[in-house]
mmCIF file of C-alpha atoms in Angstrom:
data_model
loop_
_atom_site.group_PDB
_atom_site.id
_atom_site.type_symbol
_atom_site.label_atom_id
_atom_site.label_comp_id
_atom_site.label_asym_id
_atom_site.label_seq_id
_atom_site.Cartn_x
_atom_site.Cartn_y
_atom_site.Cartn_z
ATOM 1 C CA MET A 4 0.049 -0.002 -0.030
ATOM 2 C CA GLN A 5 1.025 3.255 -0.439
ATOM 3 C CA GLY A 6 0.948 6.377 1.942
ATOM 4 C CA LYS A 7 2.914 9.571 2.741
ATOM 5 C CA VAL A 8 4.616 10.718 5.851
ATOM 6 C CA LEU A 9 3.021 13.230 7.844
ATOM 7 C CA VAL A 10 5.413 13.088 10.819
ATOM 8 C CA ASN A 11 8.624 11.580 11.390
ATOM 9 C CA PHE A 12 9.308 10.998 14.639
ATOM 10 C CA GLY A 13 12.632 9.084 14.589
ATOM 11 C CA LYS A 14 11.949 5.271 14.731
ATOM 12 C CA GLU A 15 8.099 6.003 14.583
ATOM 13 C CA VAL A 16 5.971 7.910 11.729
ATOM 14 C CA LEU A 17 2.554 9.218 11.268
ATOM 15 C CA ILE A 18 1.415 8.430 7.860
ATOM 16 C CA GLN A 19 -1.456 9.349 5.747
ATOM 17 C CA THR A 20 -2.975 6.447 3.785
ATOM 18 C CA GLN A 21 -4.449 6.874 0.051
ATOM 19 C CA ASN A 22 -8.155 6.633 2.081
ATOM 20 C CA ASN A 23 -6.922 9.971 4.035
ATOM 21 C CA GLU A 24 -6.775 7.962 7.161
ATOM 22 C CA LYS A 25 -3.950 8.422 9.803
ATOM 23 C CA LEU A 26 -1.936 5.646 10.921
ATOM 24 C CA THR A 27 1.035 5.251 13.073
ATOM 25 C CA GLY A 28 4.249 3.155 12.540
ATOM 26 C CA PHE A 29 7.996 2.392 11.980
ATOM 27 C CA ASN A 30 10.344 3.950 10.068
ATOM 28 C CA ASN A 31 12.544 2.068 7.406
ATOM 29 C CA LYS A 32 15.792 1.667 8.754
ATOM 30 C CA LYS A 33 17.733 1.408 5.411
ATOM 31 C CA LYS A 34 15.820 4.154 3.817
ATOM 32 C CA PRO A 35 14.953 6.472 6.430
ATOM 33 C CA CYS A 36 12.088 8.582 5.734
ATOM 34 C CA VAL A 37 11.112 12.220 6.694
ATOM 35 C CA ALA A 38 8.014 14.248 6.529
ATOM 36 C CA GLY A 39 6.654 14.567 2.701
ATOM 37 C CA ASP A 40 8.231 11.062 1.966
ATOM 38 C CA ASN A 41 5.750 8.915 -0.192
ATOM 39 C CA ILE A 42 6.423 5.582 1.191
ATOM 40 C CA LEU A 43 5.218 1.983 0.507
ATOM 41 C CA TYR A 44 3.962 -0.027 3.704
ATOM 42 C CA ARG A 45 2.401 -2.641 5.361
ATOM 43 C CA VAL A 46 0.398 -3.021 8.381
ATOM 44 C CA GLU A 47 0.924 -5.613 11.096
ATOM 45 C CA ARG A 48 -1.258 -5.183 14.380
ATOM 46 C CA ASP A 49 -2.438 -1.854 13.461
ATOM 47 C CA LYS A 50 1.135 -0.439 12.904
ATOM 48 C CA ALA A 51 2.314 0.826 9.620
ATOM 49 C CA ILE A 52 5.799 -0.765 8.375
ATOM 50 C CA ILE A 53 7.445 1.283 6.020
ATOM 51 C CA THR A 54 9.074 -1.199 3.303
ATOM 52 C CA ASP A 55 9.949 1.220 0.933
ATOM 53 C CA ARG A 56 10.514 5.222 0.446
ATOM 54 C CA LEU A 57 9.705 6.105 -3.204
ATOM 55 C CA GLU A 58 12.016 8.431 -5.256
ATOM 56 C CA ARG A 59 11.617 12.300 -4.187
ATOM 57 C CA ASN A 60 10.996 15.007 -6.118
ATOM 58 C CA SER A 61 12.902 17.553 -3.922
ATOM 59 C CA TYR A 62 14.101 17.952 -0.631
ATOM 60 C CA PHE A 63 15.165 20.600 1.565
ATOM 61 C CA GLN A 64 17.698 20.192 3.991
ATOM 62 C CA HIS A 65 18.800 22.462 7.268
ATOM 63 C CA ARG A 66 22.388 22.170 8.798
ATOM 64 C CA ASP A 67 23.130 18.934 6.392
ATOM 65 C CA LYS A 68 19.914 17.289 7.480
ATOM 66 C CA THR A 69 17.019 16.699 5.140
ATOM 67 C CA ILE A 70 13.838 17.566 7.229
ATOM 68 C CA ILE A 71 11.253 17.874 4.337
ATOM 69 C CA ALA A 72 10.863 15.839 1.229
ATOM 70 C CA ASN A 73 8.712 16.648 -1.939
ATOM 71 C CA LEU A 74 8.311 20.264 -1.073
ATOM 72 C CA ASP A 75 6.955 22.403 -4.110
ATOM 73 C CA VAL A 76 7.015 26.120 -2.867
ATOM 74 C CA LEU A 77 8.791 28.050 -0.143
ATOM 75 C CA ILE A 78 6.346 31.122 0.743
ATOM 76 C CA LEU A 79 8.410 33.734 2.096
ATOM 77 C CA VAL A 80 6.775 36.309 4.316
ATOM 78 C CA VAL A 81 7.905 39.697 5.039
ATOM 79 C CA ALA A 82 6.288 42.677 6.574
ATOM 80 C CA ILE A 83 6.055 46.246 7.233
ATOM 81 C CA ASN A 84 6.601 45.554 11.162
ATOM 82 C CA PRO A 85 9.557 44.315 11.706
ATOM 83 C CA HIS A 86 10.429 46.171 8.434
ATOM 84 C CA TYR A 87 11.653 43.596 5.666
ATOM 85 C CA GLU A 88 15.359 43.301 4.856
ATOM 86 C CA PHE A 89 17.065 42.672 1.473
ATOM 87 C CA ASP A 90 19.789 40.181 2.752
ATOM 88 C CA LEU A 91 17.383 38.178 4.699
ATOM 89 C CA ILE A 92 15.088 38.218 1.559
ATOM 90 C CA ASN A 93 17.938 37.206 -0.458
ATOM 91 C CA ARG A 94 19.259 34.364 1.776
ATOM 92 C CA TYR A 95 15.761 32.593 1.281
ATOM 93 C CA LEU A 96 15.891 33.277 -2.722
ATOM 94 C CA ILE A 97 19.379 31.199 -2.568
ATOM 95 C CA ALA A 98 18.152 28.445 -0.578
ATOM 96 C CA ALA A 99 15.071 28.064 -2.866
ATOM 97 C CA ASN A 100 17.260 28.045 -6.072
ATOM 98 C CA LYS A 101 19.801 25.665 -4.322
ATOM 99 C CA TYR A 102 16.999 23.190 -3.789
ATOM 100 C CA ASN A 103 15.028 23.939 -7.043
ATOM 101 C CA LEU A 104 12.009 24.981 -5.555
ATOM 102 C CA GLU A 105 9.651 27.627 -6.419
ATOM 103 C CA LEU A 106 9.893 30.773 -4.083
ATOM 104 C CA ARG A 107 6.846 33.235 -3.793
ATOM 105 C CA ILE A 108 7.181 36.200 -1.656
ATOM 106 C CA ILE A 109 4.352 37.505 0.584
ATOM 107 C CA VAL A 110 4.575 41.176 1.784
ATOM 108 C CA ASN A 111 2.324 41.574 4.955
ATOM 109 C CA LYS A 112 0.953 44.200 7.002
ATOM 110 C CA ILE A 113 0.629 46.841 4.227
ATOM 111 C CA ASP A 114 -2.224 48.600 6.071
ATOM 112 C CA LEU A 115 1.104 49.985 8.276
ATOM 113 C CA VAL A 116 2.561 51.384 4.711
ATOM 114 C CA LYS A 117 3.354 55.222 4.829
ATOM 115 C CA ASP A 118 5.071 55.156 1.188
ATOM 116 C CA PHE A 119 3.232 52.950 -1.233
ATOM 117 C CA GLU A 120 5.661 54.146 -4.000
ATOM 118 C CA GLN A 121 8.882 53.072 -1.974
ATOM 119 C CA LEU A 122 7.102 49.571 -1.360
ATOM 120 C CA PHE A 123 6.700 48.697 -5.006
ATOM 121 C CA MET A 124 9.907 50.372 -6.189
ATOM 122 C CA ASP A 125 11.623 47.795 -3.508
ATOM 123 C CA PHE A 126 9.812 44.516 -4.640
ATOM 124 C CA ILE A 127 9.243 45.356 -8.123
ATOM 125 C CA THR A 128 12.957 44.145 -8.260
ATOM 126 C CA TYR A 129 11.877 40.721 -7.490
ATOM 127 C CA GLU A 130 9.349 40.724 -10.034
ATOM 128 C CA ASN A 131 11.279 41.755 -12.839
ATOM 129 C CA ILE A 132 13.834 38.991 -12.069
ATOM 130 C CA GLY A 133 10.810 36.277 -11.997
ATOM 131 C CA TYR A 134 9.456 36.016 -8.322
ATOM 132 C CA SER A 135 5.774 36.127 -7.728
ATOM 133 C CA VAL A 136 4.992 38.803 -4.784
ATOM 134 C CA ASP A 137 1.706 39.193 -3.299
ATOM 135 C CA TYR A 138 0.574 42.230 -1.086
ATOM 136 C CA LEU A 139 -1.657 41.497 1.908
ATOM 137 C CA SER A 140 -3.050 43.064 5.400
ATOM 138 C CA GLN A 141 -5.190 41.393 7.821
ATOM 139 C CA PHE A 142 -8.009 43.099 6.048
ATOM 140 C CA SER A 143 -7.391 40.995 2.652
ATOM 141 C CA GLU A 144 -8.980 37.621 3.625
ATOM 142 C CA ASP A 145 -10.345 37.279 0.314
ATOM 143 C CA LYS A 146 -7.000 37.916 -1.303
ATOM 144 C CA LEU A 147 -5.606 35.185 0.873
ATOM 145 C CA GLN A 148 -8.315 32.968 -0.045
ATOM 146 C CA ILE A 149 -7.254 33.509 -4.065
ATOM 147 C CA PHE A 150 -3.551 33.112 -2.862
ATOM 148 C CA LEU A 151 -4.192 29.641 -1.156
ATOM 149 C CA ASN A 152 -6.571 28.853 -4.415
ATOM 150 C CA SER A 153 -3.356 29.046 -6.467
ATOM 151 C CA LEU A 154 -1.529 26.611 -4.104
ATOM 152 C CA LYS A 155 -3.578 23.330 -4.836
ATOM 153 C CA ASN A 156 -2.322 20.278 -5.023
ATOM 154 C CA LYS A 157 1.049 21.554 -3.840
ATOM 155 C CA SER A 158 3.066 21.083 -0.409
ATOM 156 C CA TYR A 159 4.304 24.629 0.737
ATOM 157 C CA ILE A 160 5.691 26.503 4.031
ATOM 158 C CA PHE A 161 5.663 29.807 5.203
ATOM 159 C CA ILE A 162 8.791 31.264 6.269
ATOM 160 C CA GLY A 163 10.088 34.207 7.623
ATOM 161 C CA GLN A 164 11.255 35.986 10.604
ATOM 162 C CA SER A 165 9.363 36.186 13.778
ATOM 163 C CA GLY A 166 6.577 38.732 14.125
ATOM 164 C CA VAL A 167 5.974 39.138 10.344
ATOM 165 C CA GLY A 168 2.472 37.559 10.775
ATOM 166 C CA LYS A 169 3.322 33.850 9.234
ATOM 167 C CA SER A 170 1.029 32.603 12.251
ATOM 168 C CA THR A 171 -2.331 34.964 11.836
ATOM 169 C CA ILE A 172 -1.622 33.826 8.017
ATOM 170 C CA ILE A 173 -1.805 30.083 8.743
ATOM 171 C CA ASN A 174 -4.717 30.418 11.497
ATOM 172 C CA THR A 175 -6.659 32.124 8.410
ATOM 173 C CA LEU A 176 -6.117 29.486 6.062
ATOM 174 C CA MET A 177 -6.819 26.670 8.840
ATOM 175 C CA PRO A 178 -9.043 27.797 11.578
ATOM 176 C CA ASP A 179 -8.887 24.115 12.997
ATOM 177 C CA LEU A 180 -5.086 23.993 13.095
ATOM 178 C CA LYS A 181 -5.073 23.601 16.930
ATOM 179 C CA LEU A 182 -7.192 20.714 16.678
ATOM 180 C CA GLU A 183 -4.957 19.060 14.124
ATOM 181 C CA THR A 184 -1.775 19.610 16.049
ATOM 182 C CA GLN A 185 -3.918 18.003 19.108
ATOM 183 C CA THR A 186 -4.705 15.134 16.753
ATOM 184 C CA LEU A 187 -1.171 14.571 16.049
ATOM 185 C CA SER A 188 -0.174 14.607 19.778
ATOM 186 C CA LYS A 189 -2.919 11.735 20.485
ATOM 187 C CA ASN A 190 -1.895 9.746 17.722
ATOM 188 C CA ASN A 191 1.817 10.063 18.797
ATOM 189 C CA LEU A 192 4.262 9.773 20.217
ATOM 190 C CA GLY A 193 3.093 13.400 21.498
ATOM 191 C CA LYS A 194 5.964 15.599 23.098
ATOM 192 C CA HIS A 195 8.143 16.735 20.473
ATOM 193 C CA THR A 196 5.569 18.071 18.132
ATOM 194 C CA THR A 197 6.313 22.007 18.700
ATOM 195 C CA THR A 198 9.856 21.068 17.474
ATOM 196 C CA ILE A 199 9.346 18.708 14.591
ATOM 197 C CA THR A 200 8.432 18.729 10.804
ATOM 198 C CA LYS A 201 4.879 18.256 10.161
ATOM 199 C CA LEU A 202 2.477 18.134 7.268
ATOM 200 C CA TYR A 203 -0.852 18.873 7.338
ATOM 201 C CA PRO A 204 -3.407 18.339 4.761
ATOM 202 C CA ILE A 205 -4.998 21.205 3.057
ATOM 203 C CA ASN A 206 -6.622 22.002 -0.069
ATOM 204 C CA GLN A 207 -5.618 18.742 -1.696
ATOM 205 C CA GLY A 208 -1.838 19.578 -0.885
ATOM 206 C CA PHE A 209 -0.080 20.084 2.328
ATOM 207 C CA LEU A 210 1.011 22.728 4.558
ATOM 208 C CA VAL A 211 4.424 22.362 6.178
ATOM 209 C CA ASP A 212 5.661 23.557 9.619
ATOM 210 C CA SER A 213 8.935 23.232 10.452
ATOM 211 C CA PRO A 214 10.645 25.327 13.265
ATOM 212 C CA GLY A 215 14.104 24.284 11.708
ATOM 213 C CA ILE A 216 13.754 26.683 8.548
ATOM 214 C CA ARG A 217 11.520 29.261 9.481
ATOM 215 C CA GLU A 218 14.878 31.220 9.918
ATOM 216 C CA PHE A 219 18.269 30.429 9.035
ATOM 217 C CA ASN A 220 21.723 31.617 8.075
ATOM 218 C CA LEU A 221 23.724 30.515 5.097
ATOM 219 C CA GLU A 222 26.490 28.722 7.049
ATOM 220 C CA ASN A 223 26.622 25.760 4.915
ATOM 221 C CA PHE A 224 26.439 27.595 1.449
ATOM 222 C CA SER A 225 29.477 27.935 -0.878
ATOM 223 C CA HIS A 226 30.546 30.813 -2.723
ATOM 224 C CA GLN A 227 29.228 29.182 -5.656
ATOM 225 C CA GLU A 228 25.498 28.488 -4.135
ATOM 226 C CA ILE A 229 25.203 32.254 -3.257
ATOM 227 C CA LEU A 230 26.198 33.139 -6.170
ATOM 228 C CA ASP A 231 23.967 31.018 -7.977
ATOM 229 C CA GLY A 232 21.035 32.247 -6.140
ATOM 230 C CA PHE A 233 21.409 35.600 -7.772
ATOM 231 C CA ILE A 234 19.729 34.436 -10.865
ATOM 232 C CA GLU A 235 19.802 38.061 -12.868
ATOM 233 C CA PHE A 236 23.747 37.439 -12.906
ATOM 234 C CA LYS A 237 23.986 34.394 -15.133
ATOM 235 C CA LYS A 238 23.005 36.306 -18.557
ATOM 236 C CA PHE A 239 26.040 38.822 -18.019
ATOM 237 C CA LYS A 240 28.598 35.898 -16.736
ATOM 238 C CA ASP A 241 29.814 35.439 -20.538
ATOM 239 C CA LYS A 242 30.940 38.803 -20.516
ATOM 240 C CA CYS A 243 33.254 38.286 -17.509
ATOM 241 C CA LYS A 244 36.799 37.957 -18.697
ATOM 242 C CA PHE A 245 37.644 35.063 -16.539
ATOM 243 C CA ARG A 246 35.196 32.170 -16.299
ATOM 244 C CA ASN A 247 35.604 31.134 -12.707
ATOM 245 C CA CYS A 248 34.645 35.245 -12.037
ATOM 246 C CA PHE A 249 33.222 35.777 -8.615
ATOM 247 C CA HIS A 250 32.325 39.458 -9.747
ATOM 248 C CA ILE A 251 33.991 41.041 -6.715
ATOM 249 C CA ASP A 252 37.107 42.888 -7.625
ATOM 250 C CA GLU A 253 38.269 40.734 -10.907
ATOM 251 C CA LYS A 254 38.694 43.162 -13.960
ATOM 252 C CA GLU A 255 36.472 43.070 -17.069
ATOM 253 C CA CYS A 256 33.956 41.703 -15.147
ATOM 254 C CA GLY A 257 30.373 41.560 -17.179
ATOM 255 C CA VAL A 258 28.386 41.216 -14.114
ATOM 256 C CA LYS A 259 29.880 44.943 -12.426
ATOM 257 C CA GLN A 260 29.369 46.392 -15.853
ATOM 258 C CA ALA A 261 25.952 45.294 -15.820
ATOM 259 C CA VAL A 262 25.628 47.061 -12.345
ATOM 260 C CA GLU A 263 26.962 50.256 -13.680
ATOM 261 C CA ASP A 264 24.867 50.310 -16.565
ATOM 262 C CA GLY A 265 21.686 49.716 -14.308
ATOM 263 C CA MET A 266 20.889 46.215 -15.821
ATOM 264 C CA ILE A 267 21.663 44.697 -12.209
ATOM 265 C CA ASN A 268 19.865 46.110 -9.014
ATOM 266 C CA LEU A 269 22.608 48.007 -7.109
ATOM 267 C CA LYS A 270 21.147 46.754 -3.630
ATOM 268 C CA ARG A 271 21.145 43.197 -5.263
ATOM 269 C CA TYR A 272 24.515 43.437 -6.174
ATOM 270 C CA HIS A 273 25.749 44.711 -2.599
ATOM 271 C CA SER A 274 23.514 42.424 -0.574
ATOM 272 C CA TYR A 275 25.324 39.633 -3.087
ATOM 273 C CA LEU A 276 29.068 41.038 -1.527
ATOM 274 C CA ASN A 277 27.608 41.458 2.134
ATOM 275 C CA LEU A 278 26.395 37.293 2.222
ATOM 276 C CA LEU A 279 29.706 36.446 0.584
ATOM 277 C CA GLU A 280 31.324 37.885 4.030
ATOM 278 C CA MET A 281 28.905 36.191 6.185
#
């Protein structure tokens, strides 16, 4: 039989069956499973025994440890208060690029904006290089529902720094989330549900909750991975004199020339330099 791992507790797991029922069981020792893994299992004495882990479409790691499988979208929530930071936004874009995940940006609490023109100028940079940006406030529940409908059949996670409104958005999408959390605690195994990665079925997809990746730094990212995350640099790389150019202080650099010509946003370039030094 086939199912999906909703929660991985180590040796034990909580899975969802193809009939949308919840079943506790035991992980596979040879191919350990994480939340999001699609699996094959058999049932013995009312417990699921995972017999195989199916091929992953994607995965996400934190501190070199895979914590989510088959994730589709990272939804980065930033806000007017606490005010968004470009380096933080760019960190998540780098991570999304590394793991080949779609990243969408929500600018939250726009009811607090005093300068809309500056706000849109700040984020048009991301839209121009291909990222989706949505503007929300506590009064835009209809807009949030439209946003949710666009995520049908996908697995996604809301990420971002504390205080930007992730929990408010999640509670609006899933008013019964507390009940779901209580259900997980009862099914389990229950004492670590606030610190582990969990999947909640929603709208024919899954909302992922993972405290480990709500906020993170780039300590395990190489210079090349950071560079690759600035996707707009790529089309200017062939104009660099040196093939291994990192666009810092090299001569005849196509990327630096593009910055001078206004083809690459200056704030993004400065953020790139800052992140290389972190």
